Coordinates of C-alpha atoms in Angstrom, one line a residue:
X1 CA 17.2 -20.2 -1.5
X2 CA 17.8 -20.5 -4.9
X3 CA 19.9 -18.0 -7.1
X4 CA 19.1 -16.7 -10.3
X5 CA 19.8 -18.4 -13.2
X6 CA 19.2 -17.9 -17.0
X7 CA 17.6 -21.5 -17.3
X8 CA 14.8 -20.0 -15.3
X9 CA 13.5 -18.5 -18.4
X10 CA 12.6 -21.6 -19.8
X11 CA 10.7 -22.9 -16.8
X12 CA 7.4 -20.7 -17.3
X13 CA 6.0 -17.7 -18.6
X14 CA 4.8 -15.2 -15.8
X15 CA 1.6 -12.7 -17.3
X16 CA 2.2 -9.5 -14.3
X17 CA -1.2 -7.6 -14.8
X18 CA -0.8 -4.1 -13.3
X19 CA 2.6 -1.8 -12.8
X20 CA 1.9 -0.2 -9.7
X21 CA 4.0 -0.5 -6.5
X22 CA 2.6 -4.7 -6.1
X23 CA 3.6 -4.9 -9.5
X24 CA 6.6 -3.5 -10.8
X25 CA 8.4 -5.1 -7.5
X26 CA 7.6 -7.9 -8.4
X27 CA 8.4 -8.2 -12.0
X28 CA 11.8 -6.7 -11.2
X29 CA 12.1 -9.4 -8.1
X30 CA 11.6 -12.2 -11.2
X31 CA 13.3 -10.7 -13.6
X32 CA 16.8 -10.4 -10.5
X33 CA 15.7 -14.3 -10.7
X34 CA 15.8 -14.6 -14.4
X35 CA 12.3 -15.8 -14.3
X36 CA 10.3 -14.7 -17.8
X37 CA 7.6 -12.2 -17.0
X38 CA 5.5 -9.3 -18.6
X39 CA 3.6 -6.7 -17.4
X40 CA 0.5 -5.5 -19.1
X41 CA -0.7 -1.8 -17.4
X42 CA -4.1 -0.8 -18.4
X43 CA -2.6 3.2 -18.6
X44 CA -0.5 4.4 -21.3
X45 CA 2.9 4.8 -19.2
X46 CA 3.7 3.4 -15.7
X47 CA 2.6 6.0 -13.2
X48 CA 0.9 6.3 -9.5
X49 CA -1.9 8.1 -8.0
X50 CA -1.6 9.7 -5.2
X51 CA 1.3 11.5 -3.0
X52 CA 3.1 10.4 0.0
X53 CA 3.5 6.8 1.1
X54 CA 5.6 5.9 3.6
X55 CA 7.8 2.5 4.3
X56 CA 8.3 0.9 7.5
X57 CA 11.1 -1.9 8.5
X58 CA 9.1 -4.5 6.8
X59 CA 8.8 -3.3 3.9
X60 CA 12.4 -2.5 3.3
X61 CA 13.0 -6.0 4.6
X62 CA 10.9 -7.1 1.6
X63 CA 12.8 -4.4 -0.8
X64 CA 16.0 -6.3 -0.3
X65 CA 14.9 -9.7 -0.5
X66 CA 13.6 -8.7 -3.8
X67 CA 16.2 -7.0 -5.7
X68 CA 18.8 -4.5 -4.4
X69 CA 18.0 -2.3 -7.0
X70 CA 14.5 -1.5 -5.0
X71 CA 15.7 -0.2 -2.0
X72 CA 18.5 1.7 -3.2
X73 CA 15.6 3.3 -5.6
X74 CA 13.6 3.9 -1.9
X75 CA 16.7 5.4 -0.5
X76 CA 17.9 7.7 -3.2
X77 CA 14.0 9.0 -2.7
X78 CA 13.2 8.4 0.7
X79 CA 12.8 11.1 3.4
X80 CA 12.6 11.3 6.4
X81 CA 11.9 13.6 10.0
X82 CA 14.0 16.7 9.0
X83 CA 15.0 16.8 13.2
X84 CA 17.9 14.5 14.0
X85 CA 16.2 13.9 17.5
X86 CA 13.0 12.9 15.7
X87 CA 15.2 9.9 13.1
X88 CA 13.6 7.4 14.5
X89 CA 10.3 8.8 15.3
X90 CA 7.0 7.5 12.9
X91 CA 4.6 10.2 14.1
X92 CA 4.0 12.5 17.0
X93 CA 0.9 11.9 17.9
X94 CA -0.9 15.1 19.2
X95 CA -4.4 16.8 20.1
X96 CA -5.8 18.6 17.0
X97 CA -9.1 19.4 18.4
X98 CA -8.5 21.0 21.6
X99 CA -6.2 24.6 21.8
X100 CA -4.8 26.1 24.7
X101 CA -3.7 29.6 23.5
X102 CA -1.0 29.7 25.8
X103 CA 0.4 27.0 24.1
X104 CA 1.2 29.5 20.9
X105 CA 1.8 27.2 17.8
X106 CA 2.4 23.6 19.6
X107 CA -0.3 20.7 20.1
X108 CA -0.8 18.9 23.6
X109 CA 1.2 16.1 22.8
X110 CA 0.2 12.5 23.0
X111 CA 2.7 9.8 22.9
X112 CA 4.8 9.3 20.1
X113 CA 5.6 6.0 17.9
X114 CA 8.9 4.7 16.9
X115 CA 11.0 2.2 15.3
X116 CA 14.4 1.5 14.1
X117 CA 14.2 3.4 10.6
X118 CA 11.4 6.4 11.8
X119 CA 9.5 8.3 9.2
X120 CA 10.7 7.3 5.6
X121 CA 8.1 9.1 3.6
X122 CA 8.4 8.9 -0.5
X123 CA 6.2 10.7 -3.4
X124 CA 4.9 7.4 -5.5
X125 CA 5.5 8.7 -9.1
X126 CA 9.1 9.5 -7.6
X127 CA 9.8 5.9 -6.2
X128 CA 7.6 4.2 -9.3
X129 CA 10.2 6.1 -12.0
X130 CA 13.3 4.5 -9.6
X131 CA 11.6 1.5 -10.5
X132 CA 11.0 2.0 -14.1
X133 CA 14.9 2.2 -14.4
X134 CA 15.2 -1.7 -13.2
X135 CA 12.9 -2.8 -16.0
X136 CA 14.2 -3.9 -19.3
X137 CA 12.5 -2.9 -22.6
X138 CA 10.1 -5.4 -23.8
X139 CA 8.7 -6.3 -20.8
X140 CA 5.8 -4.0 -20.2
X141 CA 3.2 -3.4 -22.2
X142 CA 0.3 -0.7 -21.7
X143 CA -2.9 0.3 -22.7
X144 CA -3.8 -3.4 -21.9
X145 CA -7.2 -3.7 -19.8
X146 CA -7.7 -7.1 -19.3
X147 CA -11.1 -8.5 -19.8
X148 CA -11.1 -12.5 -19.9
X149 CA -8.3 -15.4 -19.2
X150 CA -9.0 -18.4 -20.5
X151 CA -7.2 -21.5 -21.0
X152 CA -5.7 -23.3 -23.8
X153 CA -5.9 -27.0 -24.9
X154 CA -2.1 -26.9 -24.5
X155 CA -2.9 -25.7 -20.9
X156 CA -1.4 -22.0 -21.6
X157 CA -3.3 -19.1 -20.4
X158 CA -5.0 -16.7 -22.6
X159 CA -5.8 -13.1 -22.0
X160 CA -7.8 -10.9 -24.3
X161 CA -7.7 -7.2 -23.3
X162 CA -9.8 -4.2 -24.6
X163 CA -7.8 -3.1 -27.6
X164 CA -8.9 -6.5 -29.2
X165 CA -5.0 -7.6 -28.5
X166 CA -3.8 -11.0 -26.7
X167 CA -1.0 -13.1 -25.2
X168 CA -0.5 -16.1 -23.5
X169 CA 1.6 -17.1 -20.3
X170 CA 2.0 -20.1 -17.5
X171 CA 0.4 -18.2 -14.7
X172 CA -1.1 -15.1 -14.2
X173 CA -0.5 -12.5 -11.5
X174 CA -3.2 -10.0 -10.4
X175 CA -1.4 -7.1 -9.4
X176 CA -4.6 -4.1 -10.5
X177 CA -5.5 -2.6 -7.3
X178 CA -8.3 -1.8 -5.6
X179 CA -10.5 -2.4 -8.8
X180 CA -8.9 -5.5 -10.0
X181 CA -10.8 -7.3 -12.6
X182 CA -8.3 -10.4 -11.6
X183 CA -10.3 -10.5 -8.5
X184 CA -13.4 -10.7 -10.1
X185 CA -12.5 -13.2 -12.5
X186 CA -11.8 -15.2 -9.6
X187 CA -14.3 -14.7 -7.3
X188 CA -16.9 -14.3 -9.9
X189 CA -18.4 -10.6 -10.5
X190 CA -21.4 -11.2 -8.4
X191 CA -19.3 -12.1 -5.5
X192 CA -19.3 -9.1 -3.3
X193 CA -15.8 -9.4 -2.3
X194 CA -15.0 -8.7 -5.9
X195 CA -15.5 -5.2 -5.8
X196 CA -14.3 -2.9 -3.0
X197 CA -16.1 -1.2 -0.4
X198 CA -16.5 2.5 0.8
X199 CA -15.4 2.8 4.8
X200 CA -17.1 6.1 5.1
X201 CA -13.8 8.2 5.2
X202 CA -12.7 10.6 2.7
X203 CA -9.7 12.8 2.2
X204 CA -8.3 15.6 1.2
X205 CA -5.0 15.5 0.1
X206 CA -2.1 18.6 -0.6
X207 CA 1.5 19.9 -0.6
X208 CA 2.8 22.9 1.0
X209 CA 6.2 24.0 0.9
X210 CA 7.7 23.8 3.5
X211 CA 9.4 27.3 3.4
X212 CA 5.0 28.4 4.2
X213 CA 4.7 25.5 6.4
X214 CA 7.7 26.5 9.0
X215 CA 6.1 30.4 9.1
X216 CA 2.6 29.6 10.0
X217 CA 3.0 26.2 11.9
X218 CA 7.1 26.3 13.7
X219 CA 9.7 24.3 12.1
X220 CA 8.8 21.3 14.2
X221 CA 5.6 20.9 12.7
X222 CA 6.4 21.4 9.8
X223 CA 9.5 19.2 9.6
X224 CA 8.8 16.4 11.4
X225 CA 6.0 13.6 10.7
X226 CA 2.4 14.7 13.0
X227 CA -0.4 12.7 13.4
X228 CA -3.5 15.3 14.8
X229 CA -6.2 13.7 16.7
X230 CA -9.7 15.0 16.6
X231 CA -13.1 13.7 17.0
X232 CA -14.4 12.2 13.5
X233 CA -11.3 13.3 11.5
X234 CA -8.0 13.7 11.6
X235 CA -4.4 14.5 9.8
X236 CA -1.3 13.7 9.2
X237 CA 1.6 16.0 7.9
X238 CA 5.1 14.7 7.1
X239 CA 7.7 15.9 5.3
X240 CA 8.3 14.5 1.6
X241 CA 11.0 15.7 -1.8
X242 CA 14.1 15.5 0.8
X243 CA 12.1 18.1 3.4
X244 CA 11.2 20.9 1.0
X245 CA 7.5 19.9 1.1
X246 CA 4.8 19.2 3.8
X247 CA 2.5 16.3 2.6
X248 CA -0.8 16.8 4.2
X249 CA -3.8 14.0 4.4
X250 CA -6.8 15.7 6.4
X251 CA -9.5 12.5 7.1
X252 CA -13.2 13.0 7.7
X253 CA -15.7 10.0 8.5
X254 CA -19.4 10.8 7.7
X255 CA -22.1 8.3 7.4
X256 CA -23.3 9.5 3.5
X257 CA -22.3 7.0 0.7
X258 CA -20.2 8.2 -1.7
X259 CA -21.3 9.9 -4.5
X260 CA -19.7 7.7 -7.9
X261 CA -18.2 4.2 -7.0
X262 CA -16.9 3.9 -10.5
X263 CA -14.8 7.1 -9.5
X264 CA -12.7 7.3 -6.3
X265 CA -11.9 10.8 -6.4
X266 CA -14.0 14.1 -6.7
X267 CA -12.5 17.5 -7.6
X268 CA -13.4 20.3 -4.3
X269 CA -12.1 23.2 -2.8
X270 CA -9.8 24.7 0.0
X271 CA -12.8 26.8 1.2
X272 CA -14.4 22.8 1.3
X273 CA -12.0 22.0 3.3
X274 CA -11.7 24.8 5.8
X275 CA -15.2 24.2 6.6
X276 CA -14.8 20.9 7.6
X277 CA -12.0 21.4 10.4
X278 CA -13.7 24.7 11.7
X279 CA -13.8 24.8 15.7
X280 CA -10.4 22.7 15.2
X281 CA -7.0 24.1 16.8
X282 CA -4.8 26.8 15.3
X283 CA -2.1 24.1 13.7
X284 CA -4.9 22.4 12.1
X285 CA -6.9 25.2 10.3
X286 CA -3.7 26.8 9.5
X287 CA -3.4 23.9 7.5
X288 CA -6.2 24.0 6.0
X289 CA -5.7 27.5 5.3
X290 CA -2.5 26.4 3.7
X291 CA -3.7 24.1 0.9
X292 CA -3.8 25.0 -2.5
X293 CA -7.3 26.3 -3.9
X294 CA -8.4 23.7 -6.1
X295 CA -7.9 20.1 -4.2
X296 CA -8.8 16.5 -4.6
X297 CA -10.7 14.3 -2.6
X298 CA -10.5 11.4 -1.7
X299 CA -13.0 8.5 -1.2
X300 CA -11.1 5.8 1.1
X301 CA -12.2 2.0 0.0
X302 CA -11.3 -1.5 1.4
X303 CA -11.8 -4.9 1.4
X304 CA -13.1 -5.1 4.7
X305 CA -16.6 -5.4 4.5
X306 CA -16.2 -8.5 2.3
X307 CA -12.5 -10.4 2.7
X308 CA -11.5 -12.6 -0.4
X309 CA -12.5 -15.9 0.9
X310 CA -9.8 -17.3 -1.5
X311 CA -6.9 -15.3 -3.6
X312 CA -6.2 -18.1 -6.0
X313 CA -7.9 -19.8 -8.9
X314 CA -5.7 -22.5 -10.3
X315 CA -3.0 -20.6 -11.9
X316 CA -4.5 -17.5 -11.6
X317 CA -3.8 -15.4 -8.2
X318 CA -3.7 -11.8 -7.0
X319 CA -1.5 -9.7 -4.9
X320 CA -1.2 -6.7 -3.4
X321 CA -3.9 -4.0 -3.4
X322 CA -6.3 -6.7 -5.5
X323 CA -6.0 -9.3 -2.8
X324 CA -5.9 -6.7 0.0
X325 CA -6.8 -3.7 -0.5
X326 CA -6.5 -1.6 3.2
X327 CA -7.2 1.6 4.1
X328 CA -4.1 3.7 4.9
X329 CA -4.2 4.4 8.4
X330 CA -1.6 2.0 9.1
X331 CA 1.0 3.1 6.4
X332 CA 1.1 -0.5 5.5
X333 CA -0.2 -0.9 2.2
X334 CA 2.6 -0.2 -0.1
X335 CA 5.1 -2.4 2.7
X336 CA 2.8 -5.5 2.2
X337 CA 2.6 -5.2 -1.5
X338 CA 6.4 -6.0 -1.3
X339 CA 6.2 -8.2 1.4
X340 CA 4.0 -9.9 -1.3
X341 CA 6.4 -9.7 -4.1
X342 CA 9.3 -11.0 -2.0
X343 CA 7.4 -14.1 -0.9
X344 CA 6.3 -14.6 -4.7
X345 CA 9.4 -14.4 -6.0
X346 CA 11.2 -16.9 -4.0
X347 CA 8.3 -19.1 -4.5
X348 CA 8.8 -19.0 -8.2
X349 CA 12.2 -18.8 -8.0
X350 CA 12.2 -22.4 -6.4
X351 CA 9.2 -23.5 -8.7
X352 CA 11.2 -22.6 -11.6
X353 CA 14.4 -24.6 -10.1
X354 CA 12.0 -27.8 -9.7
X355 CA 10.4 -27.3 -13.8
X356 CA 13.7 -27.2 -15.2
X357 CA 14.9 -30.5 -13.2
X358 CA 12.3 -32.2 -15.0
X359 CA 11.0 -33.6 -11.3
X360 CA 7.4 -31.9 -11.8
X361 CA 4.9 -30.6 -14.2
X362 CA 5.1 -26.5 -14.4
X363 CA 1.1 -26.4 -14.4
X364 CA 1.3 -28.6 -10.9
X365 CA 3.8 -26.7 -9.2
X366 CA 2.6 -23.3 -11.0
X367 CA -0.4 -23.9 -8.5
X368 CA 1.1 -25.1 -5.6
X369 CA 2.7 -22.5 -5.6
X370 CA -0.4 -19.9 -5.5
X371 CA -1.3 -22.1 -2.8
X372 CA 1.7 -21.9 -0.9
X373 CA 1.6 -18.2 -1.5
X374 CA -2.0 -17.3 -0.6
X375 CA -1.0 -20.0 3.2
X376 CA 1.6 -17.4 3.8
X377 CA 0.3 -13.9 3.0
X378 CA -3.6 -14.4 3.5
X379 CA -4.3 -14.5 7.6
X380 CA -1.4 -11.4 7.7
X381 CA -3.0 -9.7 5.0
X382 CA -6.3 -9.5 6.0
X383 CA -5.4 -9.2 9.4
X384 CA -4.1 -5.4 8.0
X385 CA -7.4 -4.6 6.2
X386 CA -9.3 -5.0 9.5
X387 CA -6.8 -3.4 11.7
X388 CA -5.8 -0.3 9.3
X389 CA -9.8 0.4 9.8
X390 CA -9.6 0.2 13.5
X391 CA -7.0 2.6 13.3
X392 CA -8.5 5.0 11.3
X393 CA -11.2 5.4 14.3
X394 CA -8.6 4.8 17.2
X395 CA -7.5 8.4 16.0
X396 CA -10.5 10.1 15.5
X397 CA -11.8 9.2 19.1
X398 CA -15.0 6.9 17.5
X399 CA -13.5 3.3 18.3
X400 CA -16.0 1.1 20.2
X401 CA -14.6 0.3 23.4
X402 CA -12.2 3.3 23.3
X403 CA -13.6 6.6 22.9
X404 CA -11.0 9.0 23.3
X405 CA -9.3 7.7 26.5
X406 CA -5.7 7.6 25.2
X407 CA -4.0 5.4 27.1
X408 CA -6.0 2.7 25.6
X409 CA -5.6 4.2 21.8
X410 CA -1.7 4.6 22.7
X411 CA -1.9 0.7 23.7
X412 CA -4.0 -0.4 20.8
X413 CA -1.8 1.1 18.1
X414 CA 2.1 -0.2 19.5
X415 CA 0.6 -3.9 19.8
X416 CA -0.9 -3.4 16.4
X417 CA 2.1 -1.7 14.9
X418 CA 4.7 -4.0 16.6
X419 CA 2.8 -6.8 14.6
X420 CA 3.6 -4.7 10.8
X421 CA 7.2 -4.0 11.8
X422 CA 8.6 -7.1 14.0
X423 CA 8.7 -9.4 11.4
X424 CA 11.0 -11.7 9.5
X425 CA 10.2 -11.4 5.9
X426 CA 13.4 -13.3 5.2
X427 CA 11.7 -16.3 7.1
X428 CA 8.4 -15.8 6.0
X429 CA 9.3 -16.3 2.6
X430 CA 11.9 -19.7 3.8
X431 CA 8.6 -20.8 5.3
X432 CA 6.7 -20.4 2.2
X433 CA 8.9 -22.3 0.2
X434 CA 8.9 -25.1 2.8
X435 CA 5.2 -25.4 2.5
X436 CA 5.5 -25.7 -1.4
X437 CA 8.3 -28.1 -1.5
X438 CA 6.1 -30.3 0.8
X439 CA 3.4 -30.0 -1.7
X440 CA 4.5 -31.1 -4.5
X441 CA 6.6 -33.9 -3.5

């Protein structure tokens, strides 16, 4: 692989648009490689929405390959099953639905999932600001919303954003989410795989500390990372902030469309919520009856209905949540953003190497090397979307061909999981550059 090197920075000029997890990880990943790269964020700081997201042995795979700077941001944040006999553990997964009051405050247990690094839970503002701190000044730049790329005579790229403001770069990166408008200019906006798609779930989200959490529910459940199965809905509570909080995501499938596409969340109410898991266990409306009064909820959109058919356009490409956008009933999405970033940065990495030998064109390899990247990252990519929305009905009992019979569910989710975290990212990326060396001999 190739190491950084200051001459990097005169190979090309990477435009970054969008400083969430896809993004920031991988400017930092270019910037260990002393590639040149900005980030324009539509928002006026860097900052996530949202709570909990957990990374599996994958993703911190990807973290190292990057920069070591990521996952020692991860680790410093991370937490994980409060239980030493639950460290490896990913989730418990246990009967919501059904009670037996003998039972007092514990679930008929399921089977349980597991792998070499267990729960490792972070709250995505905390884990974003360890990021922050890699970045040097100068390189981000916010309150840019992107609305056209075009490109030069000179064959530089051109983007004009909102504020009337523009710059130029070699390539540009779409790292803007679920709404990315780098998709669309792609794609084209009348291509229905440039916008995302509702999947019928919703969710409310909240935090409970933990100190409430251990008195109502038993210092197991509350501790410890639980997945509670139920017909049509489910949750999941793990522990996040070092173990002083209980994160709690309560999913509900319904077949109404949501009410505003252009927003993905809705302000509602514990009393809302309550209503929803009535007839439920004990653990799970004690949860309920946990949350804080005024919650948010959560429309849960994909690209599943409509996969990219493509995630490059020239010298224009998009990663992470823009090329793939997944639902999160694999805890995947955040992991495959970096396993993104770490493939794109040793692919530029060695595409820089090759510009500054004088051997190729930058424009030439600059899109070999989106081709190289979408080869390695699109069939495992999309392969997620599809199987994250499988999940999602695996654990509410509504999965054709699998009901609630739980030996098949149990089966269903180690093949599919064993897929996410048995992988070489260190390879993956060897591969990619392989394929990209071979294309622009």
């Amino acid at each position: 692989m190739t190491l950084p090197s200051v001459e990097n920075k005169q190979a090309f000029e990477i435009a970054i648009i969008g400083g969430g997890i896809a993004g920031i990880t991988l400017a930092i990943a270019l910037i260990n490689r002393g590639i040149n790269v900005n980030i324009y964020e539509q928002a006026h700081a860097f900052g996530e929405i949202g709570a909990g997201v957990a990374f599996s042995p994958n993703a911190t795979q990807a973290m190292e390959i990057c920069a070591d700077g990521i996952y020692q941001g991860f680790e410093k944040v991370a937490t994980k099953n409060q239980w030493e006999s639950k460290e490896k553990v990913w989730f418990d997964l246990v009967d919501g639905y059904h009670h037996d009051e003998s039972m007092g405050n514990q679930e008929k247990f399921l089977f349980q999932l597991s792998n070499e690094l267990g729960q490792n839970a972070v709250h995505r503002a905390h884990f974003l600001d360890e990021m922050v701190k890699l970045v040097p000044e100068g390189v981000s730049h916010f309150r840019k919303h992107l609305d056209v790329v075009t490109e030069e005579e000179s064959g530089k790229l051109r983007m004009k954003f909102h504020d009337g403001s523009e710059a130029v770069a070699d390539a540009v990166i779409g790292c803007d989410g679920i709404k990315s408008r780098i998709r669309q200019l792609i794609l084209g906006e009348d291509d229905p795989a440039s916008q995302p798609q509702y999947t019928h779930k919703y969710a409310y989200r909240g935090l409970i500390p933990v100190k409430r959490a251990i008195e109502a529910l038993g210092e197991e459940n509350a501790v410890n990372a639980k997945l509670h199965m139920g017909p049509n809905k489910h949750i999941l509570t793990f522990p996040v902030n070092k173990g002083e909080t209980m994160n709690v995501v309560a999913f509900c499938t319904n077949s109404d469309p949501w009410p505003d596409s252009r927003h993905l969340t809705m302000p509602s109410k514990k009393s809302t919520a309550i209503k929803e898991f009535e007839g439920w266990g004990r653990n799970c409306v004690e949860i309920m009856n946990l949350l804080e009064e005024n919650l948010d909820c959560w429309a849960i959109f994909d690209t599943g209905d409509h996969p990219l058919r493509t995630y490059r356009k020239d010298r224009i490409v998009v990663s992470g949540d823009a090329a793939h956008a997944t639902t999160p009933h694999h805890g995947a999405g955040a992991g495959f953003c970096i396993e993104d970033s770490a493939v794109m940065a040793e692919l530029l990495a060695f595409a820089a190497a090759k510009v500054n030998s004088g051997k190729v064109g930058k424009n030439q390899v600059l899109e070999a090397t989106f081709a190289a990247f979408e080869t390695a990252r699109k069939e495992r990519t999309q392969w997620l979307v599809q199987s994250s929305r499988l999940n999602g009905d695996l654990y509410e009992w509504r999965a054709e061909g699998y009901g609630s019979d739980i030996a098949k569910i149990e089966k269903e989710l180690r093949e599919s999981n064993e897929i996410i975290w048995n992988v070489d990212v260190r390879k993956m990326a060897e591969e990619a550059v392989e394929d990209l060396e071979k294309r622009i001999a």
